[in-house]
């Protein structure tokens, strides 16, 4: 059972928009920044979003992040087949004094 | 270009120990933290701990305290993870990652390629 809760899977058609939710609590998302990672099959995770909404250099603006209260959201617009991957949210948890991850959301592009 | 290159896959017996290395290049080793994350087959990501190479300070997830040691060699820019008393549940890919941001708001912007550790009798 992950500390941060994500839907296990989502799907959308090519060109459409998908939103991935990440629900936490006051000890993690409610008080700290959220990051998002994309993991393609068989490779290491890749940073997509940090500090809730910031994109590292090279990440297209089709990917955006937001946070409200104890929940965060990753939005992917203009969905492409190359976006088929598992997406993880991450935050620091003050009570656990540890980094915590969501369980991951597998996004399928129809 | 920042790179983290990890040591190769290993097969270990239950009860034994394993040490995985992570050689960094392309950026100052002293300016970031190094974190270790593992991923069991078909499962999600799990944080083990981190080290501040400049200060030699470490911080471990409660679950792994007493079994894990993370070190950093500033002379070679290499971090290491040692995990003792291995059992089958430790079978996983182990990743090192560079930590940026702050202590309470870290994010991991560069990752090693992963090292598969298989625990089997």
Short mmCIF file of C-alpha atoms in Angstrom, two decimals:
data_model
loop_
_atom_site.label_atom_id
_atom_site.label_comp_id
_atom_site.label_asym_id
_atom_site.label_seq_id
_atom_site.Cartn_x
_atom_site.Cartn_y
_atom_site.Cartn_z
CA UNK A 1 0.00 0.00 0.00
CA UNK A 2 1.61 3.24 -1.18
CA UNK A 3 1.48 6.41 0.90
CA UNK A 4 0.49 8.39 -2.19
CA UNK A 5 -2.55 7.05 -4.07
CA UNK A 6 -2.72 6.92 -7.84
CA UNK A 7 -5.17 5.15 -10.16
CA UNK A 8 -3.54 1.92 -11.43
CA UNK A 9 -4.32 2.58 -15.07
CA UNK A 10 -5.79 5.09 -17.50
CA UNK A 11 -6.27 5.18 -21.23
CA UNK A 12 -7.04 7.76 -23.87
CA UNK A 13 -6.87 8.08 -27.62
CA UNK A 14 -4.01 9.58 -29.55
CA UNK A 15 -4.20 13.37 -29.47
CA UNK A 16 -6.44 13.46 -26.43
CA UNK A 17 -5.72 14.60 -22.89
CA UNK A 18 -5.18 12.42 -19.86
CA UNK A 19 -4.90 13.49 -16.23
CA UNK A 20 -3.20 11.41 -13.58
CA UNK A 21 -4.17 12.09 -9.98
CA UNK A 22 -2.03 11.66 -6.87
CA UNK A 23 -3.68 11.85 -3.48
CA UNK A 24 -1.78 12.25 -0.25
CA UNK A 25 -2.10 13.93 3.13
CA UNK A 26 -1.06 17.01 5.07
CA UNK A 27 2.26 15.38 5.97
CA UNK A 28 3.38 14.96 2.37
CA UNK A 29 1.64 16.68 -0.56
CA UNK A 30 -0.09 19.13 1.76
CA UNK A 31 3.21 20.59 2.94
CA UNK A 32 5.85 19.70 0.37
CA UNK A 33 6.55 19.79 -3.34
CA UNK A 34 5.44 17.06 -5.71
CA UNK A 35 7.51 15.58 -8.52
CA UNK A 36 6.42 13.35 -11.38
CA UNK A 37 8.39 10.66 -13.20
CA UNK A 38 7.80 8.75 -16.41
CA UNK A 39 9.03 5.19 -16.66
CA UNK A 40 9.04 3.52 -20.04
CA UNK A 41 9.19 -0.29 -20.00
CA UNK A 42 12.58 -1.65 -19.05
CA UNK A 43 14.33 1.65 -18.32
CA UNK A 44 14.96 3.96 -15.40
CA UNK A 45 12.42 6.61 -14.41
CA UNK A 46 12.75 10.07 -15.96
CA UNK A 47 11.92 13.36 -14.24
CA UNK A 48 8.94 15.11 -15.88
CA UNK A 49 7.84 17.68 -13.30
CA UNK A 50 9.39 19.05 -10.12
CA UNK A 51 8.28 21.61 -7.54
CA UNK A 52 4.65 20.83 -8.41
CA UNK A 53 4.63 22.47 -11.83
CA UNK A 54 8.17 23.06 -13.10
CA UNK A 55 9.46 21.26 -16.19
CA UNK A 56 13.12 20.34 -16.56
CA UNK A 57 14.86 21.40 -19.73
CA UNK A 58 13.82 19.22 -22.66
CA UNK A 59 10.41 18.18 -21.32
CA UNK A 60 7.70 19.33 -23.75
CA UNK A 61 4.94 21.62 -22.51
CA UNK A 62 2.41 18.87 -23.28
CA UNK A 63 3.27 17.74 -19.76
CA UNK A 64 2.06 19.95 -16.91
CA UNK A 65 1.67 19.58 -13.17
CA UNK A 66 -0.51 21.19 -10.55
CA UNK A 67 -1.22 20.85 -6.85
CA UNK A 68 -4.17 21.72 -4.68
CA UNK A 69 -4.30 20.93 -0.98
CA UNK A 70 -3.30 17.30 -0.48
CA UNK A 71 -3.65 16.26 -4.13
CA UNK A 72 -1.58 16.73 -7.25
CA UNK A 73 -2.29 16.18 -10.92
CA UNK A 74 -0.19 15.45 -13.98
CA UNK A 75 -1.81 16.39 -17.27
CA UNK A 76 -0.64 15.12 -20.65
CA UNK A 77 -2.15 16.80 -23.69
CA UNK A 78 -1.80 15.79 -27.33
CA UNK A 79 -1.24 12.18 -26.26
CA UNK A 80 1.26 10.26 -28.38
CA UNK A 81 2.06 6.54 -28.59
CA UNK A 82 5.46 7.32 -27.10
CA UNK A 83 3.69 8.49 -23.94
CA UNK A 84 2.68 4.92 -23.11
CA UNK A 85 4.43 4.46 -19.79
CA UNK A 86 3.95 4.27 -16.06
CA UNK A 87 3.83 7.59 -14.23
CA UNK A 88 4.80 8.04 -10.59
CA UNK A 89 4.27 10.95 -8.21
CA UNK A 90 6.73 11.61 -5.40
CA UNK A 91 6.96 13.83 -2.34
CA UNK A 92 8.71 14.08 1.00
CA UNK A 93 6.68 12.86 3.98
CA UNK A 94 7.28 14.80 7.21
CA UNK A 95 5.88 12.07 9.50
CA UNK A 96 7.82 9.23 7.93
CA UNK A 97 10.88 11.41 7.36
CA UNK A 98 11.23 9.74 3.98
CA UNK A 99 10.64 10.15 0.29
CA UNK A 100 7.37 8.48 -0.72
CA UNK A 101 6.10 7.47 -4.13
CA UNK A 102 2.68 6.77 -5.53
CA UNK A 103 1.96 3.25 -6.71
CA UNK A 104 2.20 4.31 -10.34
CA UNK A 105 -0.34 4.82 -13.12
CA UNK A 106 0.03 2.93 -16.37
CA UNK A 107 -1.15 5.07 -19.25
CA UNK A 108 -2.26 3.35 -22.44
CA UNK A 109 -2.69 5.21 -25.71
CA UNK A 110 -5.53 3.80 -27.78
CA UNK B 1 26.48 15.74 -19.60
CA UNK B 2 25.55 14.21 -16.27
CA UNK B 3 25.83 10.44 -16.14
CA UNK B 4 25.36 7.86 -13.40
CA UNK B 5 26.73 4.43 -14.27
CA UNK B 6 25.96 1.51 -11.99
CA UNK B 7 27.68 -1.80 -11.44
CA UNK B 8 26.36 -4.98 -13.03
CA UNK B 9 23.69 -7.48 -12.09
CA UNK B 10 24.34 -9.94 -9.29
CA UNK B 11 22.81 -13.14 -7.93
CA UNK B 12 23.10 -13.54 -4.16
CA UNK B 13 22.22 -16.20 -1.62
CA UNK B 14 19.69 -15.51 1.14
CA UNK B 15 21.41 -14.12 4.21
CA UNK B 16 24.32 -12.66 2.25
CA UNK B 17 25.14 -9.02 1.46
CA UNK B 18 25.42 -7.03 -1.77
CA UNK B 19 27.15 -3.78 -2.66
CA UNK B 20 26.09 -1.75 -5.70
CA UNK B 21 28.17 1.15 -6.97
CA UNK B 22 27.14 4.29 -8.85
CA UNK B 23 29.85 6.28 -10.63
CA UNK B 24 28.91 9.87 -11.45
CA UNK B 25 30.35 12.24 -14.04
CA UNK B 26 29.54 15.52 -15.71
CA UNK B 27 28.76 17.56 -12.60
CA UNK B 28 30.23 18.31 -9.21
CA UNK B 29 29.70 15.35 -6.90
CA UNK B 30 29.67 17.72 -3.94
CA UNK B 31 26.75 19.86 -5.09
CA UNK B 32 24.00 17.23 -4.87
CA UNK B 33 22.73 14.27 -2.91
CA UNK B 34 22.68 10.69 -4.16
CA UNK B 35 19.54 8.71 -3.48
CA UNK B 36 18.84 5.00 -3.88
CA UNK B 37 15.47 3.67 -5.03
CA UNK B 38 14.50 0.09 -5.73
CA UNK B 39 11.80 -1.55 -7.83
CA UNK B 40 10.74 -5.16 -7.39
CA UNK B 41 9.65 -6.93 -10.61
CA UNK B 42 6.33 -5.52 -11.77
CA UNK B 43 6.08 -3.26 -8.72
CA UNK B 44 6.44 0.44 -7.91
CA UNK B 45 9.30 2.57 -6.66
CA UNK B 46 10.60 2.37 -3.10
CA UNK B 47 13.06 4.83 -1.52
CA UNK B 48 15.92 3.33 0.52
CA UNK B 49 17.91 6.39 1.55
CA UNK B 50 20.36 9.09 0.52
CA UNK B 51 23.77 10.57 1.17
CA UNK B 52 25.15 14.11 1.06
CA UNK B 53 28.63 13.46 -0.38
CA UNK B 54 30.02 16.83 0.73
CA UNK B 55 29.20 16.16 4.38
CA UNK B 56 29.05 12.38 4.48
CA UNK B 57 25.59 12.60 6.05
CA UNK B 58 23.21 9.74 5.39
CA UNK B 59 19.50 9.25 5.93
CA UNK B 60 17.71 5.92 5.58
CA UNK B 61 14.11 4.83 5.28
CA UNK B 62 12.95 3.33 8.57
CA UNK B 63 12.22 -0.01 6.91
CA UNK B 64 15.86 -0.48 5.94
CA UNK B 65 17.69 0.95 8.95
CA UNK B 66 20.16 -1.55 10.31
CA UNK B 67 20.42 -3.34 6.96
CA UNK B 68 21.46 -0.60 4.57
CA UNK B 69 24.58 1.53 4.30
CA UNK B 70 25.06 4.26 1.72
CA UNK B 71 28.48 5.76 1.22
CA UNK B 72 30.07 8.36 -1.05
CA UNK B 73 33.69 8.56 -2.18
CA UNK B 74 34.40 12.16 -3.13
CA UNK B 75 37.77 11.30 -4.66
CA UNK B 76 36.14 9.11 -7.33
CA UNK B 77 32.63 10.60 -7.50
CA UNK B 78 31.20 7.19 -6.67
CA UNK B 79 28.36 6.35 -4.34
CA UNK B 80 27.60 2.86 -3.05
CA UNK B 81 24.70 0.99 -1.53
CA UNK B 82 25.26 -2.02 0.69
CA UNK B 83 22.33 -4.17 1.76
CA UNK B 84 22.82 -7.00 4.26
CA UNK B 85 20.81 -10.05 5.38
CA UNK B 86 19.27 -10.43 1.95
CA UNK B 87 16.02 -12.32 1.42
CA UNK B 88 13.90 -13.09 -1.62
CA UNK B 89 11.90 -9.88 -1.15
CA UNK B 90 15.05 -7.90 -1.86
CA UNK B 91 15.05 -9.13 -5.47
CA UNK B 92 14.68 -5.91 -7.43
CA UNK B 93 16.24 -3.35 -9.70
CA UNK B 94 18.25 -0.88 -7.62
CA UNK B 95 18.63 2.65 -8.99
CA UNK B 96 20.85 5.49 -7.90
CA UNK B 97 19.65 8.99 -8.72
CA UNK B 98 21.01 12.49 -8.30
CA UNK B 99 18.98 14.50 -5.84
CA UNK B 100 18.37 18.18 -6.47
CA UNK B 101 16.11 20.66 -4.70
CA UNK B 102 16.24 20.89 -0.93
CA UNK B 103 16.39 18.36 1.91
CA UNK B 104 12.60 18.41 2.35
CA UNK B 105 11.74 18.96 -1.29
CA UNK B 106 14.03 16.68 -3.23
CA UNK B 107 13.60 15.63 -6.79
CA UNK B 108 15.68 13.22 -8.83
CA UNK B 109 16.84 14.64 -12.14
CA UNK B 110 19.36 12.07 -13.32
CA UNK B 111 19.21 8.30 -12.82
CA UNK B 112 21.54 5.38 -13.19
CA UNK B 113 20.61 2.55 -15.55
CA UNK B 114 19.62 0.25 -12.71
CA UNK B 115 21.22 -2.89 -11.27
CA UNK B 116 19.26 -6.13 -10.98
CA UNK B 117 19.89 -7.94 -7.71
CA UNK B 118 18.43 -11.45 -7.58
CA UNK B 119 18.27 -13.25 -4.25
CA UNK B 120 17.92 -16.97 -4.72
CA UNK B 121 19.13 -20.13 -3.09
#
